[in-house]
Short mmCIF file of C-alpha atoms and ligand atoms in Angstrom, two decimals:
data_model
loop_
_atom_site.label_atom_id
_atom_site.label_comp_id
_atom_site.label_asym_id
_atom_site.label_seq_id
_atom_site.Cartn_x
_atom_site.Cartn_y
_atom_site.Cartn_z
CA MET X 1 -27.93 17.38 44.51
CA ARG X 2 -27.56 14.80 41.80
CA PRO X 3 -29.27 15.83 38.57
CA LYS X 4 -31.07 13.16 36.58
CA THR X 5 -28.86 11.33 34.12
CA ARG X 6 -28.84 12.28 30.46
CA GLN X 7 -27.48 8.90 29.30
CA HIS X 8 -30.90 7.67 28.44
CA LEU X 9 -31.09 5.27 25.53
CA SER X 10 -34.12 6.60 23.74
CA GLN X 11 -33.15 10.22 24.37
CA ASN X 12 -29.80 9.73 22.67
CA GLU X 13 -31.09 8.46 19.39
CA PRO X 14 -28.77 9.63 16.60
CA LEU X 15 -29.85 10.56 13.08
CA LEU X 16 -30.73 7.58 10.92
CA PHE X 17 -27.89 8.69 8.65
CA GLU X 18 -25.45 8.21 11.50
CA ARG X 19 -26.54 4.59 11.93
CA SER X 20 -26.07 3.90 8.23
CA SER X 21 -23.41 1.61 6.84
CA PRO X 22 -23.08 0.46 3.23
CA GLY X 23 -24.95 -2.70 2.31
CA LYS X 24 -27.23 -2.92 5.37
CA LYS X 25 -30.76 -3.76 4.36
CA ALA X 26 -34.14 -3.99 6.03
CA TYR X 27 -35.16 -7.05 3.97
CA GLN X 28 -33.88 -10.43 2.93
CA LEU X 29 -34.84 -11.96 -0.39
CA PRO X 30 -34.38 -15.60 -1.38
CA GLN X 31 -31.47 -16.37 -3.68
CA LEU X 32 -32.10 -15.56 -7.30
CA ASP X 33 -33.05 -18.72 -9.19
CA VAL X 34 -33.46 -17.10 -12.62
CA PRO X 35 -30.84 -15.32 -14.70
CA ALA X 36 -30.17 -11.76 -13.53
CA VAL X 37 -31.16 -8.96 -15.92
CA ASP X 38 -30.03 -5.36 -16.05
CA ALA X 39 -32.75 -3.14 -14.61
CA VAL X 40 -32.19 -0.28 -17.05
CA LYS X 41 -32.32 -2.63 -20.04
CA ALA X 42 -35.40 -4.44 -18.77
CA LEU X 43 -37.44 -1.46 -17.62
CA GLY X 44 -36.05 1.49 -19.55
CA GLU X 45 -34.01 4.31 -18.11
CA GLU X 46 -37.03 6.47 -17.22
CA HIS X 47 -38.31 3.82 -14.78
CA VAL X 48 -35.10 3.34 -12.83
CA ARG X 49 -34.39 5.65 -9.93
CA ASP X 50 -31.02 7.37 -9.61
CA GLU X 51 -29.05 6.44 -6.55
CA ILE X 52 -29.72 8.98 -3.79
CA GLU X 53 -26.47 10.25 -2.41
CA GLY X 54 -26.09 9.55 1.28
CA PHE X 55 -29.35 7.58 1.51
CA PRO X 56 -29.28 5.79 4.89
CA GLU X 57 -28.82 2.03 4.85
CA VAL X 58 -30.10 0.40 8.04
CA SER X 59 -31.66 -2.86 9.23
CA GLU X 60 -35.36 -3.32 9.87
CA VAL X 61 -35.05 -3.23 13.64
CA GLU X 62 -32.93 -0.08 13.43
CA ALA X 63 -35.54 1.65 11.27
CA ILE X 64 -38.42 0.62 13.55
CA ARG X 65 -36.62 1.56 16.76
CA HIS X 66 -35.45 4.85 15.31
CA PHE X 67 -38.94 6.10 14.53
CA THR X 68 -40.51 4.60 17.66
CA ARG X 69 -37.91 6.32 19.85
CA LEU X 70 -38.41 9.62 18.05
CA SER X 71 -42.15 9.32 18.65
CA THR X 72 -41.48 9.25 22.39
CA TRP X 73 -39.85 12.67 22.17
CA ASN X 74 -43.22 14.19 21.41
CA TYR X 75 -45.09 15.24 24.47
CA ALA X 76 -48.79 14.66 23.91
CA ILE X 77 -52.06 15.07 25.75
CA ASP X 78 -52.36 11.26 25.69
CA HIS X 79 -49.09 11.16 27.62
CA GLY X 80 -49.68 13.71 30.36
CA MET X 81 -51.09 17.04 31.42
CA TYR X 82 -50.53 20.17 29.35
CA PRO X 83 -50.69 23.03 31.85
CA LEU X 84 -50.34 25.67 29.12
CA GLY X 85 -52.38 28.69 30.21
CA SER X 86 -54.48 30.48 27.60
CA CYS X 87 -54.48 27.35 25.44
CA THR X 88 -57.12 25.13 27.13
CA MET X 89 -55.28 21.95 26.18
CA LYS X 90 -57.92 19.50 27.34
CA TYR X 91 -58.02 15.79 26.65
CA ASN X 92 -60.13 15.01 23.61
CA PRO X 93 -62.45 12.05 24.22
CA ARG X 94 -62.06 9.29 21.61
CA ILE X 95 -65.76 9.23 20.89
CA ASN X 96 -65.42 12.64 19.16
CA GLU X 97 -62.78 11.16 16.87
CA ILE X 98 -64.97 8.17 16.07
CA VAL X 99 -67.85 10.45 15.17
CA ALA X 100 -65.73 12.74 12.98
CA ARG X 101 -64.37 9.69 11.13
CA LEU X 102 -67.70 8.07 10.32
CA ASP X 103 -67.55 7.37 6.58
CA GLY X 104 -70.51 9.57 5.73
CA LEU X 105 -68.86 12.56 7.46
CA ALA X 106 -65.19 11.99 6.69
CA TRP X 107 -65.88 11.35 2.99
CA ALA X 108 -68.50 14.07 2.50
CA HIS X 109 -67.41 16.44 -0.25
CA PRO X 110 -68.36 20.12 -0.28
CA TYR X 111 -69.31 19.85 -3.97
CA GLN X 112 -71.88 17.15 -3.26
CA PRO X 113 -75.33 18.43 -4.19
CA GLU X 114 -77.42 19.82 -1.34
CA ALA X 115 -79.82 16.91 -1.62
CA LEU X 116 -76.96 14.54 -0.72
CA SER X 117 -75.54 16.79 2.02
CA GLN X 118 -78.59 17.09 4.27
CA GLY X 119 -76.92 15.16 7.11
CA ALA X 120 -73.82 17.36 7.11
CA MET X 121 -75.98 20.46 6.82
CA SER X 122 -78.11 19.44 9.76
CA ILE X 123 -74.93 18.93 11.84
CA ILE X 124 -73.94 22.50 10.96
CA ALA X 125 -77.43 23.74 11.84
CA ALA X 126 -77.47 21.85 15.15
CA LEU X 127 -74.05 23.18 16.12
CA GLU X 128 -75.03 26.74 15.22
CA ALA X 129 -78.11 26.36 17.42
CA ALA X 130 -76.14 24.87 20.33
CA LEU X 131 -73.51 27.61 20.23
CA THR X 132 -76.19 30.29 19.96
CA GLU X 133 -77.76 28.91 23.13
CA ILE X 134 -74.42 28.54 24.96
CA THR X 135 -73.31 32.10 24.16
CA GLY X 136 -76.73 33.76 24.57
CA MET X 137 -76.21 35.50 21.24
CA ASP X 138 -78.66 35.56 18.31
CA ALA X 139 -76.78 33.82 15.48
CA VAL X 140 -73.50 32.02 14.72
CA THR X 141 -71.27 31.48 11.69
CA LEU X 142 -68.99 28.45 11.67
CA GLN X 143 -66.87 29.57 8.73
CA PRO X 144 -63.71 31.05 10.38
CA ALA X 145 -60.83 28.58 10.70
CA ALA X 146 -59.37 29.65 14.07
CA GLY X 147 -59.66 32.13 16.92
CA ALA X 148 -57.69 34.93 15.29
CA HIS X 149 -59.63 34.37 12.06
CA GLY X 150 -62.87 34.70 14.04
CA GLU X 151 -61.60 37.97 15.50
CA LEU X 152 -60.93 39.34 12.03
CA THR X 153 -64.35 38.21 10.83
CA GLY X 154 -66.07 39.80 13.83
CA ILE X 155 -64.23 43.11 13.60
CA LEU X 156 -64.88 43.34 9.84
CA MET X 157 -68.57 42.84 10.65
CA ILE X 158 -68.43 45.65 13.22
CA ARG X 159 -66.78 47.85 10.60
CA ALA X 160 -69.52 46.95 8.07
CA LEU X 161 -72.30 47.73 10.58
CA LEU X 162 -70.82 51.10 11.54
CA GLU X 163 -70.19 51.89 7.86
CA SER X 164 -73.85 51.18 7.12
CA ARG X 165 -74.65 53.76 9.81
CA GLY X 166 -72.43 56.28 8.01
CA ASN X 167 -69.08 56.13 9.85
CA PRO X 168 -66.81 53.11 10.49
CA ARG X 169 -64.91 55.15 13.14
CA ARG X 170 -61.14 54.91 13.66
CA LYS X 171 -60.18 53.23 16.90
CA LEU X 172 -60.46 50.01 18.88
CA LEU X 173 -59.83 50.02 22.62
CA ILE X 174 -57.84 46.99 23.81
CA PRO X 175 -56.84 46.27 27.45
CA ASP X 176 -53.14 45.66 28.11
CA SER X 177 -54.00 42.11 29.23
CA ALA X 178 -55.19 41.16 25.72
CA HIS X 179 -53.92 38.24 23.66
CA GLY X 180 -51.50 39.40 20.95
CA THR X 181 -53.94 38.43 18.22
CA ASN X 182 -56.35 41.22 19.30
CA PRO X 183 -54.20 44.23 18.34
CA ALA X 184 -53.04 42.32 15.24
CA THR X 185 -56.68 41.83 14.20
CA ALA X 186 -57.49 45.49 14.84
CA SER X 187 -54.68 46.59 12.61
CA MET X 188 -55.58 44.13 9.81
CA ALA X 189 -59.13 45.47 9.87
CA GLY X 190 -57.80 49.01 9.44
CA TYR X 191 -58.26 50.24 13.01
CA GLN X 192 -55.88 52.08 15.32
CA VAL X 193 -55.35 50.50 18.71
CA GLU X 194 -55.68 52.42 21.95
CA ASN X 195 -54.32 50.54 24.93
CA LEU X 196 -56.25 50.43 28.22
CA LYS X 197 -54.32 49.90 31.44
CA SER X 198 -55.58 47.26 33.87
CA ASN X 199 -56.08 48.13 37.52
CA GLY X 200 -54.36 46.41 40.47
CA ARG X 201 -56.90 43.58 40.46
CA GLY X 202 -56.14 42.74 36.83
CA MET X 203 -59.39 44.18 35.49
CA VAL X 204 -60.30 47.01 33.14
CA ASP X 205 -60.26 50.32 34.99
CA VAL X 206 -63.83 51.54 34.42
CA ASP X 207 -63.07 55.24 34.92
CA ALA X 208 -60.12 55.08 32.50
CA LEU X 209 -62.41 53.31 30.02
CA ALA X 210 -65.18 55.90 30.36
CA ALA X 211 -62.63 58.65 29.72
CA ALA X 212 -61.32 56.87 26.60
CA VAL X 213 -64.67 56.19 24.87
CA ASN X 214 -65.73 58.80 22.35
CA GLU X 215 -67.30 59.01 18.87
CA ASP X 216 -64.01 57.84 17.36
CA VAL X 217 -64.15 54.46 19.08
CA ALA X 218 -65.67 51.64 17.04
CA ALA X 219 -65.46 48.96 19.74
CA LEU X 220 -63.78 47.58 22.81
CA MET X 221 -62.09 44.19 22.31
CA ILE X 222 -62.18 42.44 25.64
CA THR X 223 -61.27 38.93 26.74
CA ASN X 224 -63.44 37.58 29.53
CA PRO X 225 -62.23 36.00 31.71
CA ASN X 226 -59.15 37.91 30.66
CA THR X 227 -55.68 36.50 30.09
CA LEU X 228 -54.95 36.82 33.81
CA GLY X 229 -57.72 34.28 34.39
CA VAL X 230 -59.80 37.00 36.07
CA PHE X 231 -63.49 37.59 35.36
CA GLU X 232 -64.24 41.23 34.46
CA GLN X 233 -66.69 41.94 37.27
CA ASN X 234 -67.84 45.24 35.75
CA ILE X 235 -68.59 43.76 32.36
CA THR X 236 -72.24 44.92 32.26
CA ARG X 237 -71.25 48.46 33.20
CA ILE X 238 -68.45 48.31 30.60
CA SER X 239 -70.87 47.38 27.81
CA GLU X 240 -73.24 50.19 28.85
CA ILE X 241 -70.42 52.73 28.62
CA LEU X 242 -69.59 51.62 25.07
CA HIS X 243 -73.20 51.41 23.90
CA ALA X 244 -73.98 54.90 25.26
CA LYS X 245 -71.47 56.29 22.72
CA GLY X 246 -72.69 54.17 19.79
CA ALA X 247 -69.70 51.81 20.07
CA LEU X 248 -69.77 48.00 20.28
CA VAL X 249 -68.16 45.36 22.44
CA TYR X 250 -66.21 42.48 20.91
CA MET X 251 -65.54 39.61 23.27
CA ASP X 252 -62.59 37.29 22.69
CA GLY X 253 -64.22 34.05 23.84
CA ALA X 254 -61.11 31.85 23.79
CA ASN X 255 -61.55 31.51 27.56
CA MET X 256 -65.15 30.29 27.41
CA ASN X 257 -64.03 27.12 29.19
CA ALA X 258 -64.56 29.16 32.36
CA LEU X 259 -68.10 30.29 31.47
CA VAL X 260 -69.98 27.63 29.48
CA GLY X 261 -73.22 26.70 31.24
CA ILE X 262 -72.69 29.27 34.00
CA THR X 263 -73.10 32.65 32.31
CA ARG X 264 -73.66 33.89 28.76
CA PRO X 265 -71.88 36.76 27.00
CA GLY X 266 -75.12 37.65 25.22
CA ASP X 267 -76.71 38.26 28.62
CA PHE X 268 -73.96 40.60 29.83
CA GLY X 269 -74.06 42.89 26.83
CA MET X 270 -71.54 41.52 24.33
CA ASP X 271 -72.32 42.32 20.66
CA VAL X 272 -69.89 40.03 18.82
CA MET X 273 -67.64 37.22 20.03
CA HIS X 274 -65.68 34.24 18.80
CA LEU X 275 -65.24 30.79 20.28
CA ASN X 276 -62.28 28.47 19.84
CA LEU X 277 -63.79 25.05 19.17
CA HIS X 278 -60.25 23.64 19.33
CA LYS X 279 -59.95 24.89 22.90
CA THR X 280 -63.31 24.84 24.66
CA PHE X 281 -65.05 22.23 22.54
CA SER X 282 -62.42 19.57 22.49
CA THR X 283 -60.54 19.31 19.24
CA PRO X 284 -56.90 18.30 19.63
CA HIS X 285 -54.65 21.26 18.91
CA GLY X 286 -51.13 22.47 19.17
CA GLY X 287 -49.84 21.02 15.93
CA GLY X 288 -51.01 23.85 13.72
CA GLY X 289 -54.58 22.94 12.99
CA PRO X 290 -57.17 22.47 11.77
CA GLY X 291 -59.16 24.61 14.16
CA SER X 292 -62.41 26.51 14.15
CA GLY X 293 -63.32 29.98 15.38
CA PRO X 294 -67.10 30.45 15.13
CA VAL X 295 -68.40 33.99 15.50
CA ALA X 296 -71.60 34.71 17.43
CA VAL X 297 -73.43 38.02 17.08
CA LYS X 298 -76.49 39.96 18.13
CA LYS X 299 -79.34 40.46 15.63
CA GLU X 300 -78.22 43.80 14.23
CA LEU X 301 -74.95 42.26 13.00
CA GLU X 302 -76.46 39.17 11.38
CA PRO X 303 -76.84 40.66 7.87
CA PHE X 304 -73.05 41.09 7.68
CA PHE X 305 -72.15 37.42 8.23
CA PRO X 306 -69.89 35.77 5.67
CA GLY X 307 -71.88 33.63 3.25
CA PRO X 308 -73.37 31.34 2.28
CA ARG X 309 -75.80 30.90 5.18
CA LEU X 310 -77.90 27.86 5.95
CA LYS X 311 -81.59 28.31 5.35
CA ARG X 312 -84.53 26.00 5.93
CA SER X 313 -86.77 25.53 2.89
CA VAL X 314 -90.02 23.60 3.24
CA ASP X 315 -88.45 20.22 3.88
CA ALA X 316 -84.68 20.58 3.42
CA TRP X 317 -81.60 22.64 4.22
CA ILE X 318 -80.34 24.90 1.44
CA TRP X 319 -77.45 27.34 1.14
CA ASN X 320 -78.46 30.96 0.76
CA TYR X 321 -76.00 33.04 -1.28
CA ASP X 322 -78.24 36.09 -1.54
CA LEU X 323 -76.70 38.19 1.23
CA PRO X 324 -76.37 41.77 -0.04
CA GLN X 325 -74.72 43.16 3.12
CA SER X 326 -72.34 40.23 3.76
CA ILE X 327 -68.65 40.98 4.36
CA GLY X 328 -68.04 38.12 1.89
CA ARG X 329 -66.48 34.73 2.32
CA VAL X 330 -63.68 34.32 4.83
CA ARG X 331 -62.93 30.72 3.94
CA ALA X 332 -63.57 28.16 1.24
CA PHE X 333 -66.78 26.15 1.62
CA TYR X 334 -68.35 25.90 5.10
CA GLY X 335 -65.58 25.85 7.70
CA ASN X 336 -63.46 22.98 9.03
CA PHE X 337 -66.20 20.41 9.05
CA GLY X 338 -64.37 17.68 11.01
CA VAL X 339 -63.83 20.09 13.88
CA LEU X 340 -67.52 21.02 13.78
CA ALA X 341 -68.57 17.36 13.98
CA ARG X 342 -66.28 16.82 17.01
CA ALA X 343 -67.65 19.91 18.77
CA LEU X 344 -71.25 18.78 18.32
CA ALA X 345 -70.36 15.27 19.55
CA TYR X 346 -68.69 16.82 22.60
CA ILE X 347 -71.65 19.09 23.36
CA MET X 348 -74.22 16.35 22.93
CA ALA X 349 -72.21 13.80 24.93
CA HIS X 350 -72.04 16.26 27.84
CA GLY X 351 -75.54 17.69 27.67
CA SER X 352 -76.25 20.99 29.37
CA ASP X 353 -75.61 19.67 32.89
CA GLY X 354 -72.38 18.03 31.78
CA LEU X 355 -71.11 21.23 30.17
CA ARG X 356 -71.83 23.21 33.34
CA ARG X 357 -70.07 20.54 35.38
CA ALA X 358 -67.02 20.65 33.07
CA THR X 359 -66.78 24.43 33.58
CA MET X 360 -67.02 24.09 37.35
CA ASP X 361 -64.36 21.37 37.38
CA ALA X 362 -62.05 23.47 35.19
CA VAL X 363 -62.31 26.37 37.66
CA LEU X 364 -62.01 24.08 40.68
CA ASN X 365 -58.84 22.50 39.27
CA ALA X 366 -57.21 25.91 38.75
CA ILE X 367 -58.14 26.99 42.27
CA TYR X 368 -56.80 23.70 43.65
CA ILE X 369 -53.43 24.38 42.02
CA ARG X 370 -53.47 27.98 43.22
CA LYS X 371 -54.18 27.02 46.84
CA ASN X 372 -51.50 24.33 46.86
CA LEU X 373 -48.78 26.48 45.31
CA ASP X 374 -49.42 29.93 46.77
CA ARG X 375 -46.91 29.38 49.59
CA TYR X 376 -44.17 28.60 47.10
CA TYR X 377 -44.84 30.99 44.22
CA ASP X 378 -45.78 34.66 44.25
CA LEU X 379 -49.37 35.57 43.35
CA PRO X 380 -49.18 39.01 41.72
CA LEU X 381 -52.92 39.71 41.70
CA ASP X 382 -55.45 40.06 44.41
CA ALA X 383 -58.38 38.66 42.43
CA PRO X 384 -60.05 35.26 42.30
CA SER X 385 -58.87 32.86 39.59
CA MET X 386 -61.23 31.30 37.12
CA HIS X 387 -59.98 28.47 34.88
CA GLU X 388 -56.32 29.47 35.01
CA VAL X 389 -53.95 30.93 37.57
CA VAL X 390 -51.05 33.31 36.99
CA PHE X 391 -48.07 33.26 39.37
CA SER X 392 -44.89 35.29 39.06
CA ASP X 393 -41.29 34.15 39.55
CA GLU X 394 -40.59 36.93 42.05
CA LYS X 395 -39.50 34.61 44.87
CA GLN X 396 -37.28 32.45 42.63
CA ALA X 397 -35.85 35.46 40.76
CA ARG X 398 -34.15 36.49 44.02
CA ARG X 399 -32.04 33.35 43.63
CA GLY X 400 -31.43 34.12 39.94
CA VAL X 401 -33.97 31.60 38.59
CA ARG X 402 -36.61 32.89 36.19
CA THR X 403 -39.91 31.51 34.91
CA GLY X 404 -38.27 30.01 31.81
CA ASP X 405 -35.74 28.15 33.97
CA LEU X 406 -38.48 26.72 36.19
CA ALA X 407 -40.37 25.56 33.11
CA LYS X 408 -37.24 23.80 31.76
CA ARG X 409 -36.84 21.95 35.05
CA LEU X 410 -40.51 20.90 34.91
CA ILE X 411 -39.65 18.92 31.77
CA ASP X 412 -37.39 16.68 33.90
CA TYR X 413 -40.44 15.84 36.02
CA GLY X 414 -42.29 14.63 32.92
CA PHE X 415 -44.64 17.58 32.46
CA HIS X 416 -45.11 19.89 29.55
CA PRO X 417 -44.16 23.41 30.65
CA TYR X 418 -46.82 25.93 31.61
CA THR X 419 -47.08 29.17 29.62
CA VAL X 420 -43.93 31.21 30.20
CA SER X 421 -43.72 35.02 30.43
CA PHE X 422 -47.33 35.61 29.33
CA PRO X 423 -49.43 37.66 29.97
CA LEU X 424 -46.87 40.40 29.44
CA ILE X 425 -48.25 42.65 32.17
CA VAL X 426 -47.07 40.21 34.85
CA LYS X 427 -43.29 40.26 35.17
CA GLY X 428 -41.94 36.70 35.04
CA ALA X 429 -45.37 35.09 34.61
CA LEU X 430 -46.10 31.38 35.15
CA MET X 431 -49.53 30.85 33.62
CA ILE X 432 -51.15 27.53 34.49
CA GLU X 433 -54.39 26.09 33.13
CA PRO X 434 -55.17 22.50 34.08
CA THR X 435 -58.64 22.15 32.42
CA GLU X 436 -61.38 19.89 33.76
CA THR X 437 -59.98 16.77 32.14
CA GLU X 438 -57.23 16.34 34.77
CA GLY X 439 -58.04 14.21 37.79
CA LYS X 440 -56.72 14.71 41.30
CA ILE X 441 -53.85 12.21 40.94
CA GLU X 442 -52.37 14.02 37.94
CA LEU X 443 -52.92 17.45 39.54
CA ASP X 444 -51.18 16.29 42.73
CA ALA X 445 -48.23 14.99 40.71
CA PHE X 446 -47.97 18.38 39.00
CA ILE X 447 -48.22 20.24 42.32
CA ASP X 448 -45.55 17.97 43.87
CA ALA X 449 -43.26 18.68 40.92
CA MET X 450 -43.72 22.44 41.27
CA ILE X 451 -43.10 22.32 45.04
CA SER X 452 -40.03 20.16 44.56
CA ILE X 453 -38.67 22.65 42.03
CA ALA X 454 -39.30 25.53 44.45
CA HIS X 455 -37.16 23.66 47.04
CA GLU X 456 -34.46 22.98 44.47
CA VAL X 457 -34.27 26.70 43.73
CA GLU X 458 -33.59 27.36 47.42
CA GLU X 459 -31.02 24.60 47.77
CA ASP X 460 -29.21 24.56 44.45
CA PRO X 461 -30.24 27.27 41.98
CA GLU X 462 -27.24 26.51 39.74
CA MET X 463 -28.57 23.01 39.15
CA VAL X 464 -31.99 24.34 38.12
CA LEU X 465 -30.40 26.84 35.75
CA LYS X 466 -28.91 24.02 33.67
CA ALA X 467 -32.12 21.95 33.37
CA PRO X 468 -33.46 20.00 31.57
CA TYR X 469 -31.24 16.96 32.11
CA SER X 470 -33.56 14.28 30.74
CA THR X 471 -33.81 15.44 27.14
CA ARG X 472 -31.51 14.84 24.21
CA THR X 473 -30.83 18.55 23.84
CA SER X 474 -30.75 20.64 26.97
CA ARG X 475 -30.72 24.37 26.35
CA VAL X 476 -30.62 25.77 22.87
CA ASP X 477 -29.69 29.25 21.84
CA GLU X 478 -33.29 30.33 21.32
CA VAL X 479 -32.44 33.45 19.36
CA SER X 480 -30.29 31.60 16.81
CA ALA X 481 -32.80 28.74 16.68
CA ALA X 482 -35.54 31.20 15.73
CA ARG X 483 -33.48 33.35 13.38
CA LYS X 484 -31.18 30.82 11.72
CA PRO X 485 -32.91 27.43 11.92
CA VAL X 486 -31.04 24.51 10.33
CA LEU X 487 -33.76 22.55 8.60
CA ARG X 488 -31.80 20.43 6.15
CA TRP X 489 -29.47 17.53 6.85
CA ARG X 490 -26.40 17.17 4.64
CA PRO X 491 -24.48 13.92 4.32
CA GLN X 492 -21.38 13.97 6.52
CA PRO X 493 -18.19 12.15 5.52
CA PRO X 494 -17.90 8.84 7.42
CA ALA X 495 -16.04 9.18 10.74
CA GLY X 496 -12.27 9.11 10.30
CA LYS X 497 -12.32 10.14 6.62
CA ALA X 498 -11.70 13.71 5.59
CA ALA X 499 -14.07 15.38 3.16
CA ASP X 500 -12.56 15.78 -0.27
C1 LIG O 1 -55.81 31.10 21.61
C2 LIG O 1 -56.29 32.49 21.76
C3 LIG O 1 -56.54 33.29 20.63
C4 LIG O 1 -56.20 32.87 19.22
O1 LIG O 1 -56.81 31.71 18.79
P1 LIG O 1 -56.20 30.87 17.56
O2 LIG O 1 -57.18 29.80 17.33
O3 LIG O 1 -54.86 30.38 18.01
O4 LIG O 1 -56.08 31.80 16.39
C5 LIG O 1 -57.07 34.54 20.84
N1 LIG O 1 -57.31 35.01 22.08
C6 LIG O 1 -57.06 34.27 23.19
C7 LIG O 1 -57.37 34.85 24.55
C8 LIG O 1 -56.53 32.99 23.08
O5 LIG O 1 -56.28 32.26 24.16
#
């Protein structure tokens, strides 16, 4: 089999420094028609820049092409599908961006007086109300800056509530299918983690849970649907078991893309939860922020919210700082406001029927992928998929090809890889989440690519093991890249000349 060529012009773009040669310029000035003066004499030494050693000298077209070619190395949601499971990388409609960039919103300053911030405050109020309705909880704070930050906020609130009852307790129960941020949060909030094993259907084992809950347990932290993309069918029973022992249930709501408009965590017994606005409610993410991780709670936890809180006076919104039981601020000002504006635009553009439809399409898309690939890839769990599907590399591993190798080959087909080797409880996991924003044509192209790769593994596993072929760099030593990254370029002596 002939692998794709790697001699691709834009993929072989060298460093700008390597294109440099002395005297090349990106501009042309007319000939001087006045006497030349010495820059240092005319301007003074302090205004004249030192020469920068090794500064690249290139033409205009070289500079333009260099950066344009580099920009094509970035995979982006505007370029193609991002099947990364657990991330909900959906397309972000442009209208949200337009709304967030309206002058009055983009230029609003948190130190503006309340009287001049009523519009921004009513956006915050409207979003809090919408998210309260969507989650079925009693109140929402928009302050936390991301999912993990929401987790910490929520668990600190649970600690504060239990403390107010006389005993914060010592332990949090966390299923083995949890996102890594859950145990990290537990430990930051001063709790010990007790791991719960999942059963063969990828759900919490209710008997094991009942045996583990005692007066030492502050809460269960559960993701629903969990990181296997499976809905916890015993969730109501699970919350009853916890509540019977005076413990609470924290729901990691990062997977709400599978539930919005269909069912509400508040209705199935959850006490505290966070949402990822940058996943479910359509803010672009993946580049490190900004995000938003609102926390929704039941009534009894409301006094512990971080402050300030919005309050309605007779005819205006005001900030209330008088919150004696608050856990305190978790972030400056009022949260990542631009993300909040986008989320409200998204919710209002969809309306309640549209949100329900988006959820159903997200689940349908995952099931479509599952049904089309289940002959080619092993399905480790006997449970229905929600918005994402987890395969394992068992079949391909027999030919020596693992999930990471398959993902590298997928790059040659023009797709961003799926999530590799997560969740940890599935050996060799391929975790795929299409989201509702992909249409059938793109899904079919993805499915064709995955099937083609499965055939390649049968016919020529060695070829797959060396993929990708279409990128400038093929395989890197991932351990060295993580431990000893080279982040600084140093001028090299010109080719042919030895360094002195
Ligand atoms: C993404 C995610 C988180 C963490 O959210 P961040 O915004 O990245 O901090 C937590 N739990 C689950 C299940 C997630 O998918």
